[in-house]
C-alpha cells in the first residue's frame, strides 16, 4: 500500500480554493453572490416605447387600404403582397398578446416588472387617445400658432432636411400613409 502525506487543510487553503473556483463568491459572499441582478425601473422610457409601439400598430391597423395602394405603386411583385399582409397581421396579433401579457404583469407582480409594464401600458393608452383626436383639432392647434412659431417650425424642418441631406417626401410608403 502506498503511503500518502496527509496535511490538514486550513481555512486559508479553503479560501484559496474558493477564490479559484468562484471569484465572485469570494469577493461578495454568499448573500450578494447568489442575488439575481434586477433590471432597473425605467417607466418613462417604457412609456415612450409603448407610445411608439402602439402608434405604429394603430397606423398599420387603420391604413390597410393605403398600404395596399403603396404596395401596388411599388416595385414588389404582386405574389409577395400576401406575405407583407400576413406579416402585418402577425404584428397585430402579437401586439394584442403582448398588451394582455403586460396587463397581467401589472396585476400580478410587484416591483420592477410591474413598473415597466405599467409604463408601457400608459404609453399605449396615450397613443390610443391621441389616435382618437380628430384631424381638425390638430389643424386648429396649428392655426393658433403665430407667425414667429410657424416660421420657427419651418426653419427647423428645412434645416434638418438640409443638414441630413434626406428628402423623405418622395418615399412612397410614408406619403401613402399620410393621405
mmCIF file of C-alpha atoms in Angstrom:
data_model
loop_
_atom_site.group_PDB
_atom_site.id
_atom_site.type_symbol
_atom_site.label_atom_id
_atom_site.label_comp_id
_atom_site.label_asym_id
_atom_site.label_seq_id
_atom_site.Cartn_x
_atom_site.Cartn_y
_atom_site.Cartn_z
ATOM 1 C CA UNK A 1 0.000 0.000 0.000
ATOM 2 C CA UNK A 2 1.167 3.435 -0.880
ATOM 3 C CA UNK A 3 1.804 5.980 1.848
ATOM 4 C CA UNK A 4 0.173 9.361 1.327
ATOM 5 C CA UNK A 5 1.149 12.557 3.018
ATOM 6 C CA UNK A 6 -1.924 13.847 4.755
ATOM 7 C CA UNK A 7 -1.940 17.502 5.535
ATOM 8 C CA UNK A 8 -4.572 19.314 7.478
ATOM 9 C CA UNK A 9 -6.478 21.783 5.298
ATOM 10 C CA UNK A 10 -6.573 25.195 6.907
ATOM 11 C CA UNK A 11 -9.067 27.961 6.450
ATOM 12 C CA UNK A 12 -6.572 29.821 4.227
ATOM 13 C CA UNK A 13 -6.395 26.752 1.937
ATOM 14 C CA UNK A 14 -10.190 26.671 1.780
ATOM 15 C CA UNK A 15 -10.388 30.389 0.894
ATOM 16 C CA UNK A 16 -7.742 29.994 -1.819
ATOM 17 C CA UNK A 17 -9.745 27.160 -3.374
ATOM 18 C CA UNK A 18 -12.972 29.194 -3.236
ATOM 19 C CA UNK A 19 -11.158 32.099 -4.951
ATOM 20 C CA UNK A 20 -10.069 29.741 -7.720
ATOM 21 C CA UNK A 21 -13.475 28.149 -8.210
ATOM 22 C CA UNK A 22 -15.832 31.118 -7.715
ATOM 23 C CA UNK A 23 -14.138 34.518 -7.529
ATOM 24 C CA UNK A 24 -17.475 36.390 -7.282
ATOM 25 C CA UNK A 25 -18.481 34.391 -4.216
ATOM 26 C CA UNK A 26 -15.125 35.035 -2.564
ATOM 27 C CA UNK A 27 -15.470 38.794 -3.125
ATOM 28 C CA UNK A 28 -19.165 39.296 -2.367
ATOM 29 C CA UNK A 29 -20.035 36.475 -0.016
ATOM 30 C CA UNK A 30 -22.970 34.102 -0.027
ATOM 31 C CA UNK A 31 -25.717 36.693 0.249
ATOM 32 C CA UNK A 32 -24.730 39.017 -2.624
ATOM 33 C CA UNK A 33 -23.221 36.448 -4.992
ATOM 34 C CA UNK A 34 -26.443 34.475 -5.261
ATOM 35 C CA UNK A 35 -28.632 37.517 -5.812
ATOM 36 C CA UNK A 36 -30.122 37.878 -9.250
ATOM 37 C CA UNK A 37 -29.360 41.166 -10.931
ATOM 38 C CA UNK A 38 -32.617 43.101 -11.171
ATOM 39 C CA UNK A 39 -33.294 45.362 -14.106
ATOM 40 C CA UNK A 40 -33.722 48.980 -13.221
ATOM 41 C CA UNK A 41 -37.067 50.725 -13.221
ATOM 42 C CA UNK A 42 -37.498 52.895 -16.266
ATOM 43 C CA UNK A 43 -41.189 53.725 -16.530
ATOM 44 C CA UNK A 44 -40.674 56.839 -18.678
ATOM 45 C CA UNK A 45 -38.597 55.005 -21.267
ATOM 46 C CA UNK A 46 -41.111 52.153 -21.148
ATOM 47 C CA UNK A 47 -43.915 54.661 -21.675
ATOM 48 C CA UNK A 48 -42.202 56.156 -24.707
ATOM 49 C CA UNK A 49 -41.631 52.668 -26.094
ATOM 50 C CA UNK A 50 -45.296 51.772 -25.514
ATOM 51 C CA UNK A 51 -46.430 55.005 -27.190
ATOM 52 C CA UNK A 52 -44.289 54.410 -30.288
ATOM 53 C CA UNK A 53 -45.221 50.736 -30.477
ATOM 54 C CA UNK A 54 -48.962 51.420 -30.175
ATOM 55 C CA UNK A 55 -48.721 54.323 -32.613
ATOM 56 C CA UNK A 56 -47.162 52.058 -35.214
ATOM 57 C CA UNK A 57 -49.720 49.300 -34.628
ATOM 58 C CA UNK A 58 -52.643 51.749 -34.791
ATOM 59 C CA UNK A 59 -51.282 53.296 -38.001
ATOM 60 C CA UNK A 60 -50.948 49.860 -39.610
ATOM 61 C CA UNK A 61 -54.413 48.775 -38.467
ATOM 62 C CA UNK A 62 -56.110 51.958 -39.720
ATOM 63 C CA UNK A 63 -54.305 52.363 -43.043
ATOM 64 C CA UNK A 64 -54.564 48.950 -44.676
ATOM 65 C CA UNK A 65 -56.005 50.432 -47.873
ATOM 66 C CA UNK A 66 -53.177 52.975 -48.050
ATOM 67 C CA UNK A 67 -50.624 50.206 -47.517
ATOM 68 C CA UNK A 68 -52.195 48.187 -50.324
ATOM 69 C CA UNK A 69 -52.132 51.220 -52.641
ATOM 70 C CA UNK A 70 -48.499 51.829 -51.754
ATOM 71 C CA UNK A 71 -47.596 48.218 -52.490
ATOM 72 C CA UNK A 72 -49.372 48.390 -55.858
ATOM 73 C CA UNK A 73 -47.402 51.547 -56.760
ATOM 74 C CA UNK A 74 -44.116 49.976 -55.663
ATOM 75 C CA UNK A 75 -41.859 47.553 -57.493
ATOM 76 C CA UNK A 76 -42.550 44.500 -55.314
ATOM 77 C CA UNK A 77 -44.183 41.720 -57.355
ATOM 78 C CA UNK A 78 -47.872 41.043 -56.686
ATOM 79 C CA UNK A 79 -47.302 37.497 -55.343
ATOM 80 C CA UNK A 80 -45.291 38.862 -52.390
ATOM 81 C CA UNK A 81 -48.021 41.213 -51.202
ATOM 82 C CA UNK A 82 -49.745 38.390 -49.335
ATOM 83 C CA UNK A 83 -46.569 37.869 -47.311
ATOM 84 C CA UNK A 84 -46.478 41.556 -46.394
ATOM 85 C CA UNK A 85 -50.087 41.488 -45.222
ATOM 86 C CA UNK A 86 -49.511 38.208 -43.379
ATOM 87 C CA UNK A 87 -46.591 39.788 -41.554
ATOM 88 C CA UNK A 88 -48.681 42.824 -40.671
ATOM 89 C CA UNK A 89 -51.488 40.568 -39.396
ATOM 90 C CA UNK A 90 -48.942 38.700 -37.268
ATOM 91 C CA UNK A 91 -47.706 42.062 -35.941
ATOM 92 C CA UNK A 92 -51.231 42.966 -34.875
ATOM 93 C CA UNK A 93 -51.845 39.559 -33.262
ATOM 94 C CA UNK A 94 -48.534 39.534 -31.377
ATOM 95 C CA UNK A 95 -49.146 43.103 -30.241
ATOM 96 C CA UNK A 96 -52.517 42.110 -28.813
ATOM 97 C CA UNK A 97 -50.963 39.211 -26.922
ATOM 98 C CA UNK A 98 -48.183 41.445 -25.605
ATOM 99 C CA UNK A 99 -50.694 44.008 -24.327
ATOM 100 C CA UNK A 100 -52.524 41.243 -22.453
ATOM 101 C CA UNK A 101 -49.215 39.980 -21.072
ATOM 102 C CA UNK A 102 -48.315 43.451 -19.776
ATOM 103 C CA UNK A 103 -51.770 43.814 -18.229
ATOM 104 C CA UNK A 104 -51.250 40.542 -16.382
ATOM 105 C CA UNK A 105 -47.789 41.649 -15.225
ATOM 106 C CA UNK A 106 -49.226 44.851 -13.783
ATOM 107 C CA UNK A 107 -51.977 42.973 -11.975
ATOM 108 C CA UNK A 108 -49.981 40.014 -10.668
ATOM 109 C CA UNK A 109 -46.452 41.247 -9.921
ATOM 110 C CA UNK A 110 -44.713 43.834 -7.843
ATOM 111 C CA UNK A 111 -41.573 45.852 -8.253
ATOM 112 C CA UNK A 112 -39.601 46.430 -11.422
ATOM 113 C CA UNK A 113 -41.644 44.241 -13.762
ATOM 114 C CA UNK A 114 -44.842 45.958 -12.688
ATOM 115 C CA UNK A 115 -43.376 49.427 -13.053
ATOM 116 C CA UNK A 116 -42.008 48.843 -16.542
ATOM 117 C CA UNK A 117 -45.203 47.159 -17.741
ATOM 118 C CA UNK A 118 -47.269 49.977 -16.284
ATOM 119 C CA UNK A 119 -45.157 52.473 -18.221
ATOM 120 C CA UNK A 120 -45.739 50.541 -21.441
ATOM 121 C CA UNK A 121 -49.483 50.433 -20.790
ATOM 122 C CA UNK A 122 -49.603 54.182 -20.089
ATOM 123 C CA UNK A 123 -47.797 54.807 -23.386
ATOM 124 C CA UNK A 124 -50.250 52.550 -25.212
ATOM 125 C CA UNK A 125 -53.187 54.376 -23.640
ATOM 126 C CA UNK A 126 -51.710 57.753 -24.614
ATOM 127 C CA UNK A 127 -51.240 56.603 -28.218
ATOM 128 C CA UNK A 128 -54.802 55.270 -28.332
ATOM 129 C CA UNK A 129 -56.166 58.570 -27.018
ATOM 130 C CA UNK A 130 -54.037 60.570 -29.481
ATOM 131 C CA UNK A 131 -55.345 58.464 -32.354
ATOM 132 C CA UNK A 132 -58.947 59.313 -31.403
ATOM 133 C CA UNK A 133 -58.399 63.078 -31.629
ATOM 134 C CA UNK A 134 -59.897 64.384 -34.897
ATOM 135 C CA UNK A 135 -57.585 65.882 -37.519
ATOM 136 C CA UNK A 136 -59.442 69.210 -37.282
ATOM 137 C CA UNK A 137 -58.247 69.565 -33.694
ATOM 138 C CA UNK A 138 -54.598 69.304 -34.779
ATOM 139 C CA UNK A 139 -55.200 71.785 -37.590
ATOM 140 C CA UNK A 140 -56.909 74.184 -35.186
ATOM 141 C CA UNK A 141 -53.972 73.859 -32.787
ATOM 142 C CA UNK A 142 -51.501 74.655 -35.559
ATOM 143 C CA UNK A 143 -53.735 77.560 -36.601
ATOM 144 C CA UNK A 144 -53.324 79.070 -33.145
ATOM 145 C CA UNK A 145 -49.591 79.430 -33.660
ATOM 146 C CA UNK A 146 -48.417 82.922 -34.526
ATOM 147 C CA UNK A 147 -46.147 83.790 -37.452
ATOM 148 C CA UNK A 148 -42.979 83.513 -35.358
ATOM 149 C CA UNK A 149 -43.813 79.975 -34.245
ATOM 150 C CA UNK A 150 -44.718 78.880 -37.767
ATOM 151 C CA UNK A 151 -41.502 80.371 -39.083
ATOM 152 C CA UNK A 152 -39.526 78.599 -36.379
ATOM 153 C CA UNK A 153 -41.104 75.240 -37.243
ATOM 154 C CA UNK A 154 -40.494 75.778 -40.981
ATOM 155 C CA UNK A 155 -36.881 76.815 -40.390
ATOM 156 C CA UNK A 156 -36.222 73.812 -38.176
ATOM 157 C CA UNK A 157 -37.807 71.492 -40.725
ATOM 158 C CA UNK A 158 -35.772 72.950 -43.591
ATOM 159 C CA UNK A 159 -32.511 72.899 -41.629
ATOM 160 C CA UNK A 160 -32.977 69.254 -40.640
ATOM 161 C CA UNK A 161 -33.797 68.362 -44.233
ATOM 162 C CA UNK A 162 -30.802 70.366 -45.488
ATOM 163 C CA UNK A 163 -28.235 69.110 -42.961
ATOM 164 C CA UNK A 164 -29.321 65.465 -43.177
ATOM 165 C CA UNK A 165 -29.375 65.505 -46.954
ATOM 166 C CA UNK A 166 -32.501 63.359 -46.905
ATOM 167 C CA UNK A 167 -35.687 64.227 -48.671
ATOM 168 C CA UNK A 168 -38.238 61.795 -47.341
ATOM 169 C CA UNK A 169 -41.177 63.464 -49.083
ATOM 170 C CA UNK A 170 -40.639 61.227 -52.117
ATOM 171 C CA UNK A 171 -40.945 57.987 -50.134
ATOM 172 C CA UNK A 172 -43.957 56.122 -51.454
ATOM 173 C CA UNK A 173 -44.856 54.203 -48.292
ATOM 174 C CA UNK A 174 -44.677 57.227 -45.999
ATOM 175 C CA UNK A 175 -46.582 59.523 -48.327
ATOM 176 C CA UNK A 176 -49.294 56.868 -48.838
ATOM 177 C CA UNK A 177 -49.858 56.609 -45.080
ATOM 178 C CA UNK A 178 -50.171 60.350 -44.751
ATOM 179 C CA UNK A 179 -53.160 60.557 -47.137
#
